């Protein structure tokens, strides 16, 4: 990275290894793969969920349905932030989420407010038997009592630094970078 | 991807004449994900929770009022309906006094339908709440034009270069006016077709093609937006009889069969079957009239959602979101 403000934390090969390990952990923790759904949080979580689904599919020989969740309309700070962000797609598997084991997939776990919003939104779609949280990076700094069940990597990051996860589907390459001094 | 700056509409939505191309496209893009909410088991998201919206309808409307009400409820706003008949308006209260009284009860938005052109702007200048124009006199009906544009874009994949002909009473129609302004801004070609008595002479100056004969309009267009012929126009002497109107300007199956391509058929409703549109066309394979109704809810959700936002500077501070 030419930019001195950015520091590479994980390169593309490391991201792949970490995701492969996370896929194995999901299989271990869930057991019944026929009840499993991977729901990615818009935007980068969606790509990660697809990646994990393909990885589990390859290893276990069974296709794992994926979905996407945009939590914008469930945020708790919308009234404070000014003009509305454009809302992304929410697409859940056609047979719904009732009785399923839902793994929420996101790129970075920070304050926990996104996950809180995602849990509220999922509750409006049905009643999963169990919900797990799977994140590529846990950067600490929780403001709510929320924890992840499957974590790729944990980093301790200063409050005004930002973790950026890059995925090939959106950014053209994959990796995890630290952006120093960026407002969160 | 629409930028957040484009998604800033200002305090009020008064008409498409004063929006930019980017703002119009931002509303349409925002409406897209809102469609899905109406397909959910629980058709409600909490985004406008705690906001109070007054639907002030000083003119009869069923579909527009219900559509706004659905949009508001699906965003979790609290709504109050207010109709002119039987209210203090019939006791002589002025529009601004009515609005100030409503505002004194701490509301956040007013959706207004009014028989006078400019009523929405008049109100918007005098109260702090957001104002949404749900039709003002012969001026504008912006959310109707937006839902028409969304429906056309859904089916034809684009608006740029699409030929849309508006058929019927252009002179008295706020739907026509909003459609003309909106469509031209997003790069569509617009035609109008109707009896000379119902075409405003200055319409050509807007850059609109005028068709005297419905056959020519059908030959030219990709989509027809067929307006309701208001029955009171007959008493006004603008058209001799409904039967004659149908014979000359009615969109019939036979006329559509002679078209070089399939035409998308839109109608803002309520329809006069057998007058401006034949039943076979209204219920035919290219009719998107009921989709317009469905899209209306999504477009109105998008408008309310975008208006409820604050100043653009605040968006800068919040950039990077909420990990």
Tab-separated table of C-alpha atoms in Angstrom:
chain	number	residue	atom	x	y	z
A	1	UNK	CA	0.000	0.000	0.000
A	2	UNK	CA	1.467	3.302	-1.064
A	3	UNK	CA	-0.762	5.204	1.334
A	4	UNK	CA	1.007	5.538	4.717
A	5	UNK	CA	-2.368	5.808	6.392
A	6	UNK	CA	-3.160	2.207	5.458
A	7	UNK	CA	-1.645	-0.900	6.913
A	8	UNK	CA	-2.211	-4.393	5.559
A	9	UNK	CA	-3.395	-6.726	8.309
A	10	UNK	CA	-4.343	-9.768	6.218
A	11	UNK	CA	-3.508	-10.365	2.572
A	12	UNK	CA	-5.755	-12.273	0.189
A	13	UNK	CA	-4.169	-15.648	0.931
A	14	UNK	CA	-4.530	-15.155	4.675
A	15	UNK	CA	-8.168	-14.117	4.237
A	16	UNK	CA	-8.811	-17.342	2.332
A	17	UNK	CA	-7.186	-19.449	5.043
A	18	UNK	CA	-9.096	-17.686	7.783
A	19	UNK	CA	-12.393	-18.101	5.920
A	20	UNK	CA	-11.649	-21.794	5.338
A	21	UNK	CA	-11.148	-22.241	9.064
A	22	UNK	CA	-14.347	-20.323	9.804
A	23	UNK	CA	-16.259	-22.596	7.408
A	24	UNK	CA	-15.010	-25.641	9.340
A	25	UNK	CA	-16.006	-24.048	12.640
A	26	UNK	CA	-19.523	-23.379	11.328
A	27	UNK	CA	-19.860	-27.056	10.357
A	28	UNK	CA	-18.590	-28.153	13.783
A	29	UNK	CA	-20.886	-25.854	15.728
A	30	UNK	CA	-24.038	-26.368	13.692
A	31	UNK	CA	-24.063	-30.089	13.004
A	32	UNK	CA	-27.327	-30.369	11.053
A	33	UNK	CA	-26.268	-28.773	7.790
A	34	UNK	CA	-29.695	-29.231	6.174
A	35	UNK	CA	-31.116	-26.650	8.595
A	36	UNK	CA	-28.307	-24.133	8.073
A	37	UNK	CA	-28.715	-20.698	6.448
A	38	UNK	CA	-25.934	-18.172	5.977
A	39	UNK	CA	-27.252	-14.607	6.002
A	40	UNK	CA	-24.779	-11.888	5.046
A	41	UNK	CA	-25.163	-8.318	6.229
A	42	UNK	CA	-25.107	-5.830	3.366
A	43	UNK	CA	-22.720	-5.215	1.684
A	44	UNK	CA	-19.503	-7.122	2.379
A	45	UNK	CA	-21.084	-9.688	4.673
A	46	UNK	CA	-23.109	-10.868	1.677
A	47	UNK	CA	-19.954	-11.734	-0.267
A	48	UNK	CA	-18.421	-13.449	2.752
A	49	UNK	CA	-21.577	-15.518	3.311
A	50	UNK	CA	-21.459	-16.687	-0.302
A	51	UNK	CA	-17.804	-17.571	0.022
A	52	UNK	CA	-18.444	-19.567	3.194
A	53	UNK	CA	-21.400	-21.328	1.579
A	54	UNK	CA	-19.259	-22.416	-1.368
A	55	UNK	CA	-16.477	-23.562	0.933
A	56	UNK	CA	-18.859	-25.632	3.076
A	57	UNK	CA	-20.486	-26.950	-0.091
A	58	UNK	CA	-17.115	-28.148	-1.406
A	59	UNK	CA	-16.075	-29.774	1.858
A	60	UNK	CA	-19.399	-31.358	2.812
A	61	UNK	CA	-21.010	-31.906	-0.574
A	62	UNK	CA	-24.163	-30.043	0.361
A	63	UNK	CA	-25.377	-26.674	-0.856
A	64	UNK	CA	-25.962	-24.155	1.933
A	65	UNK	CA	-28.571	-21.480	1.088
A	66	UNK	CA	-27.492	-17.878	1.545
A	67	UNK	CA	-29.359	-14.610	1.927
A	68	UNK	CA	-28.697	-10.942	2.420
A	69	UNK	CA	-29.886	-8.495	5.025
A	70	UNK	CA	-29.748	-4.699	4.771
A	71	UNK	CA	-30.158	-3.307	8.267
A	72	UNK	CA	-30.383	0.392	7.303
A	73	UNK	CA	-34.072	0.678	8.190
A	74	UNK	CA	-33.450	-0.903	11.597
A	75	UNK	CA	-30.564	1.342	12.641
A	76	UNK	CA	-30.910	3.184	15.934
A	77	UNK	CA	-29.130	6.326	14.724
A	78	UNK	CA	-31.003	7.053	11.503
A	79	UNK	CA	-32.706	10.149	12.839
A	80	UNK	CA	-29.321	11.681	13.676
A	81	UNK	CA	-27.393	11.110	10.483
A	82	UNK	CA	-28.983	13.317	7.880
A	83	UNK	CA	-29.922	12.369	4.324
A	84	UNK	CA	-30.913	8.833	4.011
A	85	UNK	CA	-28.466	6.298	2.722
A	86	UNK	CA	-29.689	4.172	-0.142
A	87	UNK	CA	-31.050	0.890	1.141
A	88	UNK	CA	-29.661	-2.369	-0.226
A	89	UNK	CA	-31.383	-5.657	-0.921
A	90	UNK	CA	-32.790	-7.908	1.724
A	91	UNK	CA	-33.224	-11.386	0.247
A	92	UNK	CA	-33.903	-14.350	2.464
A	93	UNK	CA	-34.150	-17.975	1.299
A	94	UNK	CA	-37.580	-18.750	-0.144
A	95	UNK	CA	-38.567	-21.240	2.546
A	96	UNK	CA	-38.095	-18.668	5.287
A	97	UNK	CA	-36.101	-18.827	8.471
A	98	UNK	CA	-38.562	-20.490	10.868
A	99	UNK	CA	-36.926	-23.348	12.760
A	100	UNK	CA	-33.603	-22.916	10.946
A	101	UNK	CA	-30.118	-22.332	12.248
A	102	UNK	CA	-29.199	-18.908	10.961
A	103	UNK	CA	-25.591	-17.797	10.852
A	104	UNK	CA	-25.328	-14.015	10.502
A	105	UNK	CA	-22.173	-13.163	8.567
A	106	UNK	CA	-20.541	-9.729	8.705
A	107	UNK	CA	-17.121	-8.346	7.919
A	108	UNK	CA	-16.310	-6.405	11.100
A	109	UNK	CA	-17.781	-6.611	14.600
A	110	UNK	CA	-17.352	-3.315	16.453
A	111	UNK	CA	-20.056	-1.650	18.581
A	112	UNK	CA	-22.562	-4.478	18.084
A	113	UNK	CA	-25.289	-2.078	16.922
A	114	UNK	CA	-25.437	-3.531	13.422
A	115	UNK	CA	-25.932	-6.997	14.901
A	116	UNK	CA	-28.635	-5.689	17.220
A	117	UNK	CA	-30.408	-4.245	14.160
A	118	UNK	CA	-29.956	-7.510	12.259
A	119	UNK	CA	-31.500	-9.508	15.124
A	120	UNK	CA	-34.502	-7.147	15.167
A	121	UNK	CA	-34.908	-7.447	11.418
A	122	UNK	CA	-34.649	-11.256	11.436
A	123	UNK	CA	-37.338	-11.393	14.124
A	124	UNK	CA	-39.700	-9.700	11.644
A	125	UNK	CA	-39.123	-12.531	9.179
A	126	UNK	CA	-39.689	-15.436	11.526
A	127	UNK	CA	-38.335	-17.427	14.421
A	128	UNK	CA	-35.109	-19.290	13.749
A	129	UNK	CA	-34.315	-22.160	16.115
A	130	UNK	CA	-30.909	-20.660	16.739
A	131	UNK	CA	-28.907	-17.656	15.552
A	132	UNK	CA	-25.107	-17.524	15.508
A	133	UNK	CA	-22.844	-14.645	14.647
A	134	UNK	CA	-19.827	-15.116	12.409
A	135	UNK	CA	-17.417	-12.223	11.686
A	136	UNK	CA	-14.179	-12.017	9.775
A	137	UNK	CA	-12.717	-9.395	12.135
A	138	UNK	CA	-13.541	-8.616	15.763
A	139	UNK	CA	-12.054	-5.229	16.588
A	140	UNK	CA	-13.447	-4.897	20.133
A	141	UNK	CA	-15.209	-1.744	21.349
A	142	UNK	CA	-18.635	-3.225	22.021
A	143	UNK	CA	-21.425	-0.890	23.169
A	144	UNK	CA	-23.993	-3.682	23.552
A	145	UNK	CA	-23.859	-7.125	25.166
A	146	UNK	CA	-23.196	-8.958	21.895
A	147	UNK	CA	-20.514	-11.538	21.116
A	148	UNK	CA	-19.524	-13.488	18.033
A	149	UNK	CA	-19.600	-17.301	17.926
A	150	UNK	CA	-17.148	-17.644	15.067
A	151	UNK	CA	-14.345	-15.107	14.683
A	152	UNK	CA	-11.771	-14.971	11.903
A	153	UNK	CA	-9.237	-12.656	13.536
A	154	UNK	CA	-9.293	-10.348	16.544
A	155	UNK	CA	-7.446	-7.023	16.473
A	156	UNK	CA	-7.248	-4.304	19.075
A	157	UNK	CA	-7.845	-1.051	17.212
A	158	UNK	CA	-7.855	2.566	18.418
A	159	UNK	CA	-11.205	4.317	18.363
A	160	UNK	CA	-10.402	6.673	15.494
A	161	UNK	CA	-8.887	3.972	13.286
A	162	UNK	CA	-10.997	1.901	10.933
A	163	UNK	CA	-10.781	-1.698	9.792
A	164	UNK	CA	-11.569	-2.148	6.120
A	165	UNK	CA	-12.393	-5.545	4.757
A	166	UNK	CA	-11.988	-5.839	0.993
A	167	UNK	CA	-13.848	-8.509	-0.944
A	168	UNK	CA	-13.237	-9.341	-4.576
A	169	UNK	CA	-16.920	-9.024	-5.540
A	170	UNK	CA	-16.997	-5.331	-4.534
A	171	UNK	CA	-13.406	-4.140	-4.249
A	172	UNK	CA	-11.727	-6.267	-6.925
A	173	UNK	CA	-9.364	-7.857	-4.392
A	174	UNK	CA	-9.595	-9.327	-0.940
A	175	UNK	CA	-7.748	-8.435	2.234
A	176	UNK	CA	-8.065	-6.671	5.570
A	177	UNK	CA	-6.549	-3.228	6.069
A	178	UNK	CA	-6.220	-0.801	8.950
A	179	UNK	CA	-6.941	2.829	8.035
A	180	UNK	CA	-5.308	5.110	10.579
A	181	UNK	CA	-6.981	8.250	11.787
A	182	UNK	CA	-10.103	7.562	9.746
A	183	UNK	CA	-13.256	8.506	11.550
A	184	UNK	CA	-15.282	5.408	12.167
B	1	UNK	CA	-25.051	3.681	-6.901
B	2	UNK	CA	-26.791	6.865	-5.861
B	3	UNK	CA	-24.770	9.275	-3.769
B	4	UNK	CA	-26.058	10.491	-0.452
B	5	UNK	CA	-25.919	14.099	-1.609
B	6	UNK	CA	-28.346	13.340	-4.469
B	7	UNK	CA	-30.643	11.683	-1.997
B	8	UNK	CA	-31.102	14.995	-0.189
B	9	UNK	CA	-34.434	16.316	-1.381
B	10	UNK	CA	-34.721	19.365	0.840
B	11	UNK	CA	-37.574	19.946	3.272
B	12	UNK	CA	-40.526	19.382	0.956
B	13	UNK	CA	-41.452	17.409	-2.152
B	14	UNK	CA	-43.551	19.862	-4.144
B	15	UNK	CA	-43.037	18.792	-7.735
B	16	UNK	CA	-40.685	17.223	-10.233
B	17	UNK	CA	-40.156	20.557	-11.998
B	18	UNK	CA	-37.819	21.596	-9.214
B	19	UNK	CA	-35.942	18.331	-8.739
B	20	UNK	CA	-32.728	17.438	-10.539
B	21	UNK	CA	-32.292	14.336	-12.655
B	22	UNK	CA	-30.080	12.919	-9.875
B	23	UNK	CA	-32.720	13.522	-7.210
B	24	UNK	CA	-35.410	11.848	-9.314
B	25	UNK	CA	-33.199	8.820	-9.957
B	26	UNK	CA	-32.265	8.715	-6.247
B	27	UNK	CA	-35.960	8.412	-5.349
B	28	UNK	CA	-36.486	5.641	-7.919
B	29	UNK	CA	-33.378	3.771	-6.708
B	30	UNK	CA	-34.517	4.107	-3.103
B	31	UNK	CA	-37.972	2.780	-4.017
B	32	UNK	CA	-36.452	-0.415	-5.403
B	33	UNK	CA	-35.568	-2.082	-2.039
B	34	UNK	CA	-38.788	-0.764	-0.474
B	35	UNK	CA	-40.830	-2.964	-2.826
B	36	UNK	CA	-39.563	-6.025	-1.023
B	37	UNK	CA	-40.836	-4.812	2.366
B	38	UNK	CA	-44.413	-5.165	1.136
B	39	UNK	CA	-43.706	-8.840	0.363
B	40	UNK	CA	-42.499	-9.657	3.887
B	41	UNK	CA	-44.564	-11.599	6.418
B	42	UNK	CA	-44.409	-8.545	8.686
B	43	UNK	CA	-44.796	-5.638	6.263
B	44	UNK	CA	-43.209	-3.053	8.479
B	45	UNK	CA	-39.806	-1.578	9.194
B	46	UNK	CA	-39.121	0.717	12.164
B	47	UNK	CA	-37.439	3.549	10.277
B	48	UNK	CA	-40.047	6.289	10.902
B	49	UNK	CA	-41.020	5.074	14.353
B	50	UNK	CA	-42.149	8.005	16.471
B	51	UNK	CA	-42.809	10.291	13.468
B	52	UNK	CA	-46.314	11.661	13.105
B	53	UNK	CA	-47.670	12.256	9.623
B	54	UNK	CA	-50.901	14.078	8.819
B	55	UNK	CA	-52.647	13.221	5.562
B	56	UNK	CA	-54.542	16.416	4.804
B	57	UNK	CA	-56.869	15.780	1.893
B	58	UNK	CA	-58.815	18.869	0.874
B	59	UNK	CA	-60.021	17.043	-2.223
B	60	UNK	CA	-61.457	13.576	-2.674
B	61	UNK	CA	-58.980	10.806	-3.209
B	62	UNK	CA	-59.156	7.159	-2.404
B	63	UNK	CA	-56.186	5.548	-4.029
B	64	UNK	CA	-53.558	8.206	-3.354
B	65	UNK	CA	-54.591	8.606	0.275
B	66	UNK	CA	-54.635	4.848	0.883
B	67	UNK	CA	-51.298	4.451	-0.868
B	68	UNK	CA	-49.689	7.140	1.309
B	69	UNK	CA	-51.272	5.589	4.388
B	70	UNK	CA	-49.845	2.157	3.566
B	71	UNK	CA	-46.450	3.701	2.909
B	72	UNK	CA	-46.511	5.534	6.243
B	73	UNK	CA	-47.664	2.519	8.221
B	74	UNK	CA	-45.085	0.243	6.616
B	75	UNK	CA	-42.406	2.656	7.800
B	76	UNK	CA	-43.927	2.595	11.335
B	77	UNK	CA	-45.027	6.250	11.335
B	78	UNK	CA	-48.128	7.314	13.228
B	79	UNK	CA	-50.731	8.693	10.877
B	80	UNK	CA	-53.719	10.966	11.200
B	81	UNK	CA	-56.149	11.467	8.346
B	82	UNK	CA	-57.854	14.724	7.811
B	83	UNK	CA	-60.457	15.358	5.158
B	84	UNK	CA	-61.865	18.733	4.237
B	85	UNK	CA	-65.501	17.752	4.497
B	86	UNK	CA	-66.842	17.944	8.032
B	87	UNK	CA	-63.699	19.671	9.329
B	88	UNK	CA	-63.045	23.212	10.446
B	89	UNK	CA	-62.248	23.983	6.797
B	90	UNK	CA	-65.963	23.884	6.077
B	91	UNK	CA	-66.345	26.412	8.893
B	92	UNK	CA	-64.143	28.867	7.037
B	93	UNK	CA	-60.703	28.205	8.496
B	94	UNK	CA	-57.805	29.100	6.194
B	95	UNK	CA	-55.274	26.544	5.010
B	96	UNK	CA	-52.471	28.064	7.023
B	97	UNK	CA	-54.511	28.212	10.228
B	98	UNK	CA	-55.491	24.587	9.805
B	99	UNK	CA	-51.852	23.635	9.293
B	100	UNK	CA	-50.606	25.689	12.243
B	101	UNK	CA	-53.178	24.043	14.455
B	102	UNK	CA	-52.028	20.637	13.309
B	103	UNK	CA	-48.424	21.658	13.847
B	104	UNK	CA	-49.205	22.832	17.369
B	105	UNK	CA	-49.980	19.178	18.056
B	106	UNK	CA	-46.328	18.375	17.203
B	107	UNK	CA	-46.418	16.639	13.880
B	108	UNK	CA	-43.461	15.877	11.601
B	109	UNK	CA	-44.889	15.724	8.085
B	110	UNK	CA	-47.940	16.767	6.134
B	111	UNK	CA	-49.100	15.015	2.983
B	112	UNK	CA	-51.410	17.460	1.250
B	113	UNK	CA	-53.922	17.114	-1.579
B	114	UNK	CA	-55.577	20.402	-2.451
B	115	UNK	CA	-57.732	21.762	-5.312
B	116	UNK	CA	-55.592	24.912	-5.618
B	117	UNK	CA	-52.352	24.905	-7.610
B	118	UNK	CA	-49.484	25.939	-5.372
B	119	UNK	CA	-51.177	24.971	-2.109
B	120	UNK	CA	-48.373	22.576	-1.155
B	121	UNK	CA	-45.692	25.230	-1.673
B	122	UNK	CA	-47.739	27.808	0.236
B	123	UNK	CA	-47.961	25.415	3.152
B	124	UNK	CA	-44.313	24.352	2.971
B	125	UNK	CA	-43.184	27.960	3.271
B	126	UNK	CA	-45.223	28.475	6.402
B	127	UNK	CA	-44.721	25.411	8.543
B	128	UNK	CA	-41.591	23.676	9.793
B	129	UNK	CA	-42.841	20.154	9.067
B	130	UNK	CA	-41.958	18.385	5.827
B	131	UNK	CA	-44.636	18.803	3.174
B	132	UNK	CA	-45.371	16.248	0.472
B	133	UNK	CA	-47.523	17.314	-2.454
B	134	UNK	CA	-50.126	14.626	-3.137
B	135	UNK	CA	-51.670	16.665	-5.941
B	136	UNK	CA	-52.282	20.421	-6.054
B	137	UNK	CA	-54.882	21.718	-8.481
B	138	UNK	CA	-53.680	21.533	-12.068
B	139	UNK	CA	-50.059	21.904	-11.026
B	140	UNK	CA	-48.244	18.700	-10.018
B	141	UNK	CA	-48.744	15.208	-8.631
B	142	UNK	CA	-45.107	14.217	-8.209
B	143	UNK	CA	-45.473	10.831	-6.533
B	144	UNK	CA	-47.811	9.649	-9.312
B	145	UNK	CA	-45.260	10.566	-11.975
B	146	UNK	CA	-42.484	8.903	-9.965
B	147	UNK	CA	-44.421	5.646	-9.707
B	148	UNK	CA	-45.191	5.810	-13.435
B	149	UNK	CA	-41.487	6.256	-14.154
B	150	UNK	CA	-40.526	3.428	-11.806
B	151	UNK	CA	-42.990	1.100	-13.537
B	152	UNK	CA	-41.685	2.036	-16.988
B	153	UNK	CA	-38.093	1.523	-15.860
B	154	UNK	CA	-38.977	-1.879	-14.355
B	155	UNK	CA	-40.316	-3.088	-17.682
B	156	UNK	CA	-38.124	-1.393	-20.259
B	157	UNK	CA	-34.943	-1.452	-18.209
B	158	UNK	CA	-34.255	2.251	-18.643
B	159	UNK	CA	-35.864	5.673	-18.978
B	160	UNK	CA	-33.230	7.340	-21.109
B	161	UNK	CA	-34.452	7.402	-24.716
B	162	UNK	CA	-37.778	5.710	-23.926
B	163	UNK	CA	-40.758	7.221	-25.759
B	164	UNK	CA	-43.722	7.827	-23.516
B	165	UNK	CA	-46.949	9.281	-24.851
B	166	UNK	CA	-49.472	10.758	-22.433
B	167	UNK	CA	-52.983	10.434	-23.807
B	168	UNK	CA	-56.039	12.439	-22.858
B	169	UNK	CA	-56.773	15.624	-20.971
B	170	UNK	CA	-53.346	17.223	-20.739
B	171	UNK	CA	-54.748	20.672	-20.020
B	172	UNK	CA	-56.257	19.923	-16.629
B	173	UNK	CA	-53.894	17.158	-15.600
B	174	UNK	CA	-51.314	17.503	-12.839
B	175	UNK	CA	-50.315	13.907	-13.575
B	176	UNK	CA	-49.419	14.918	-17.142
B	177	UNK	CA	-47.445	17.940	-15.974
B	178	UNK	CA	-45.395	15.987	-13.419
B	179	UNK	CA	-44.776	13.214	-15.924
B	180	UNK	CA	-43.630	15.629	-18.637
B	181	UNK	CA	-41.175	17.423	-16.343
B	182	UNK	CA	-39.897	14.248	-14.739
B	183	UNK	CA	-39.535	12.174	-17.894
B	184	UNK	CA	-37.733	14.921	-19.801
B	185	UNK	CA	-35.240	15.319	-16.948
B	186	UNK	CA	-34.278	11.660	-16.998
B	187	UNK	CA	-33.799	11.668	-20.766
B	188	UNK	CA	-37.054	10.141	-21.998
B	189	UNK	CA	-38.864	11.441	-25.063
B	190	UNK	CA	-42.360	12.625	-24.282
B	191	UNK	CA	-45.390	12.840	-26.534
B	192	UNK	CA	-48.891	14.041	-25.771
B	193	UNK	CA	-52.073	13.117	-27.582
B	194	UNK	CA	-55.605	14.367	-27.107
B	195	UNK	CA	-58.315	16.641	-28.448
B	196	UNK	CA	-56.987	20.090	-29.331
B	197	UNK	CA	-59.331	21.570	-26.732
B	198	UNK	CA	-57.509	19.599	-24.005
B	199	UNK	CA	-53.919	20.333	-25.076
B	200	UNK	CA	-52.377	23.476	-23.584
B	201	UNK	CA	-50.958	25.555	-26.472
B	202	UNK	CA	-47.630	26.068	-24.686
B	203	UNK	CA	-46.969	22.335	-24.315
B	204	UNK	CA	-44.705	22.261	-27.397
B	205	UNK	CA	-42.342	24.720	-25.751
B	206	UNK	CA	-41.529	22.112	-23.125
B	207	UNK	CA	-39.966	19.933	-25.812
B	208	UNK	CA	-42.910	17.588	-26.173
B	209	UNK	CA	-44.132	16.026	-29.429
B	210	UNK	CA	-47.821	16.661	-30.035
B	211	UNK	CA	-49.960	14.021	-31.730
B	212	UNK	CA	-53.399	14.852	-33.076
B	213	UNK	CA	-54.241	11.255	-33.846
B	214	UNK	CA	-53.994	8.322	-31.448
B	215	UNK	CA	-52.834	6.074	-34.312
B	216	UNK	CA	-49.718	8.218	-34.773
B	217	UNK	CA	-49.040	8.224	-31.043
B	218	UNK	CA	-49.293	4.422	-30.949
B	219	UNK	CA	-46.918	4.137	-33.881
B	220	UNK	CA	-44.356	6.382	-32.160
B	221	UNK	CA	-44.445	5.314	-28.520
B	222	UNK	CA	-42.898	2.593	-26.339
B	223	UNK	CA	-45.373	3.275	-23.551
B	224	UNK	CA	-48.778	4.934	-23.311
B	225	UNK	CA	-49.841	6.667	-20.137
B	226	UNK	CA	-53.594	6.967	-20.566
B	227	UNK	CA	-55.269	9.604	-18.426
B	228	UNK	CA	-58.794	9.400	-17.124
B	229	UNK	CA	-61.214	11.574	-19.036
B	230	UNK	CA	-62.896	13.447	-16.250
B	231	UNK	CA	-66.578	13.319	-16.912
B	232	UNK	CA	-67.043	16.941	-15.936
B	233	UNK	CA	-64.966	17.926	-18.987
B	234	UNK	CA	-67.933	17.015	-21.117
B	235	UNK	CA	-70.079	19.563	-19.340
B	236	UNK	CA	-67.267	22.078	-19.830
B	237	UNK	CA	-67.661	21.637	-23.589
B	238	UNK	CA	-64.156	20.272	-24.119
B	239	UNK	CA	-65.374	17.039	-25.701
B	240	UNK	CA	-68.716	16.522	-27.422
B	241	UNK	CA	-69.503	13.089	-26.006
B	242	UNK	CA	-67.803	10.176	-24.286
B	243	UNK	CA	-68.708	7.925	-27.190
B	244	UNK	CA	-67.068	10.227	-29.644
B	245	UNK	CA	-63.998	10.553	-27.425
B	246	UNK	CA	-63.712	6.779	-27.349
B	247	UNK	CA	-64.080	6.518	-31.107
B	248	UNK	CA	-61.329	9.044	-31.790
B	249	UNK	CA	-58.911	8.785	-28.851
B	250	UNK	CA	-59.852	5.539	-27.111
B	251	UNK	CA	-57.001	3.040	-26.754
B	252	UNK	CA	-58.464	-0.124	-28.203
B	253	UNK	CA	-57.109	-3.578	-28.916
B	254	UNK	CA	-57.533	-3.066	-32.653
B	255	UNK	CA	-55.462	0.111	-32.575
B	256	UNK	CA	-52.703	-1.538	-30.522
B	257	UNK	CA	-52.543	-4.481	-32.915
B	258	UNK	CA	-51.444	-2.151	-35.672
B	259	UNK	CA	-48.486	-0.929	-33.583
B	260	UNK	CA	-44.969	-1.825	-34.764
B	261	UNK	CA	-44.054	-3.013	-31.240
B	262	UNK	CA	-45.733	-4.017	-27.995
B	263	UNK	CA	-46.676	-0.965	-25.995
B	264	UNK	CA	-46.581	-0.753	-22.241
B	265	UNK	CA	-49.989	0.428	-21.021
B	266	UNK	CA	-50.189	2.687	-17.972
B	267	UNK	CA	-53.181	4.389	-16.392
B	268	UNK	CA	-53.124	6.361	-13.126
B	269	UNK	CA	-56.707	5.330	-12.352
B	270	UNK	CA	-59.540	5.363	-11.736
B	271	UNK	CA	-60.321	4.043	-15.218
B	272	UNK	CA	-63.361	4.774	-17.326
B	273	UNK	CA	-63.497	1.494	-19.177
B	274	UNK	CA	-64.873	1.971	-22.647
B	275	UNK	CA	-64.022	5.679	-22.688
B	276	UNK	CA	-60.269	6.335	-22.699
B	277	UNK	CA	-59.300	2.666	-22.467
B	278	UNK	CA	-61.000	-0.546	-23.542
B	279	UNK	CA	-61.317	-3.403	-21.111
B	280	UNK	CA	-59.317	-5.725	-23.365
B	281	UNK	CA	-56.401	-3.280	-23.174
B	282	UNK	CA	-56.732	-2.550	-19.461
B	283	UNK	CA	-56.683	-6.275	-18.680
B	284	UNK	CA	-54.337	-7.207	-21.504
B	285	UNK	CA	-50.859	-8.719	-21.324
B	286	UNK	CA	-49.055	-5.381	-21.634
B	287	UNK	CA	-51.073	-3.543	-19.026
B	288	UNK	CA	-49.029	-2.608	-15.941
B	289	UNK	CA	-51.849	-0.712	-14.257
B	290	UNK	CA	-51.911	-2.828	-11.092
B	291	UNK	CA	-48.125	-2.793	-10.864
B	292	UNK	CA	-48.369	0.982	-10.832
B	293	UNK	CA	-50.515	0.696	-7.711
B	294	UNK	CA	-47.999	-1.643	-6.055
B	295	UNK	CA	-45.104	0.610	-7.027
B	296	UNK	CA	-46.977	3.618	-5.683
B	297	UNK	CA	-46.565	2.387	-2.137
B	298	UNK	CA	-42.818	1.793	-2.636
B	299	UNK	CA	-42.263	5.213	-4.224
B	300	UNK	CA	-44.129	6.970	-1.421
B	301	UNK	CA	-42.133	5.025	1.167
B	302	UNK	CA	-38.955	6.200	-0.567
B	303	UNK	CA	-40.087	9.837	-0.590
B	304	UNK	CA	-41.072	9.824	3.088
B	305	UNK	CA	-37.850	8.054	4.045
B	306	UNK	CA	-35.667	10.499	2.108
B	307	UNK	CA	-37.524	13.592	3.357
B	308	UNK	CA	-37.240	12.471	6.970
B	309	UNK	CA	-33.467	12.844	6.622
B	310	UNK	CA	-31.748	15.974	7.831
B	311	UNK	CA	-29.080	18.270	6.433
B	312	UNK	CA	-26.417	16.961	4.037
B	313	UNK	CA	-23.597	18.154	6.307
B	314	UNK	CA	-24.700	15.673	8.930
B	315	UNK	CA	-24.297	12.859	6.439
B	316	UNK	CA	-20.635	13.772	6.033
B	317	UNK	CA	-20.098	13.399	9.762
B	318	UNK	CA	-21.787	10.036	9.724
B	319	UNK	CA	-19.833	8.750	6.733
B	320	UNK	CA	-18.281	5.369	7.186
B	321	UNK	CA	-21.428	4.206	8.840
B	322	UNK	CA	-21.839	2.061	11.755
B	323	UNK	CA	-19.707	-1.087	11.912
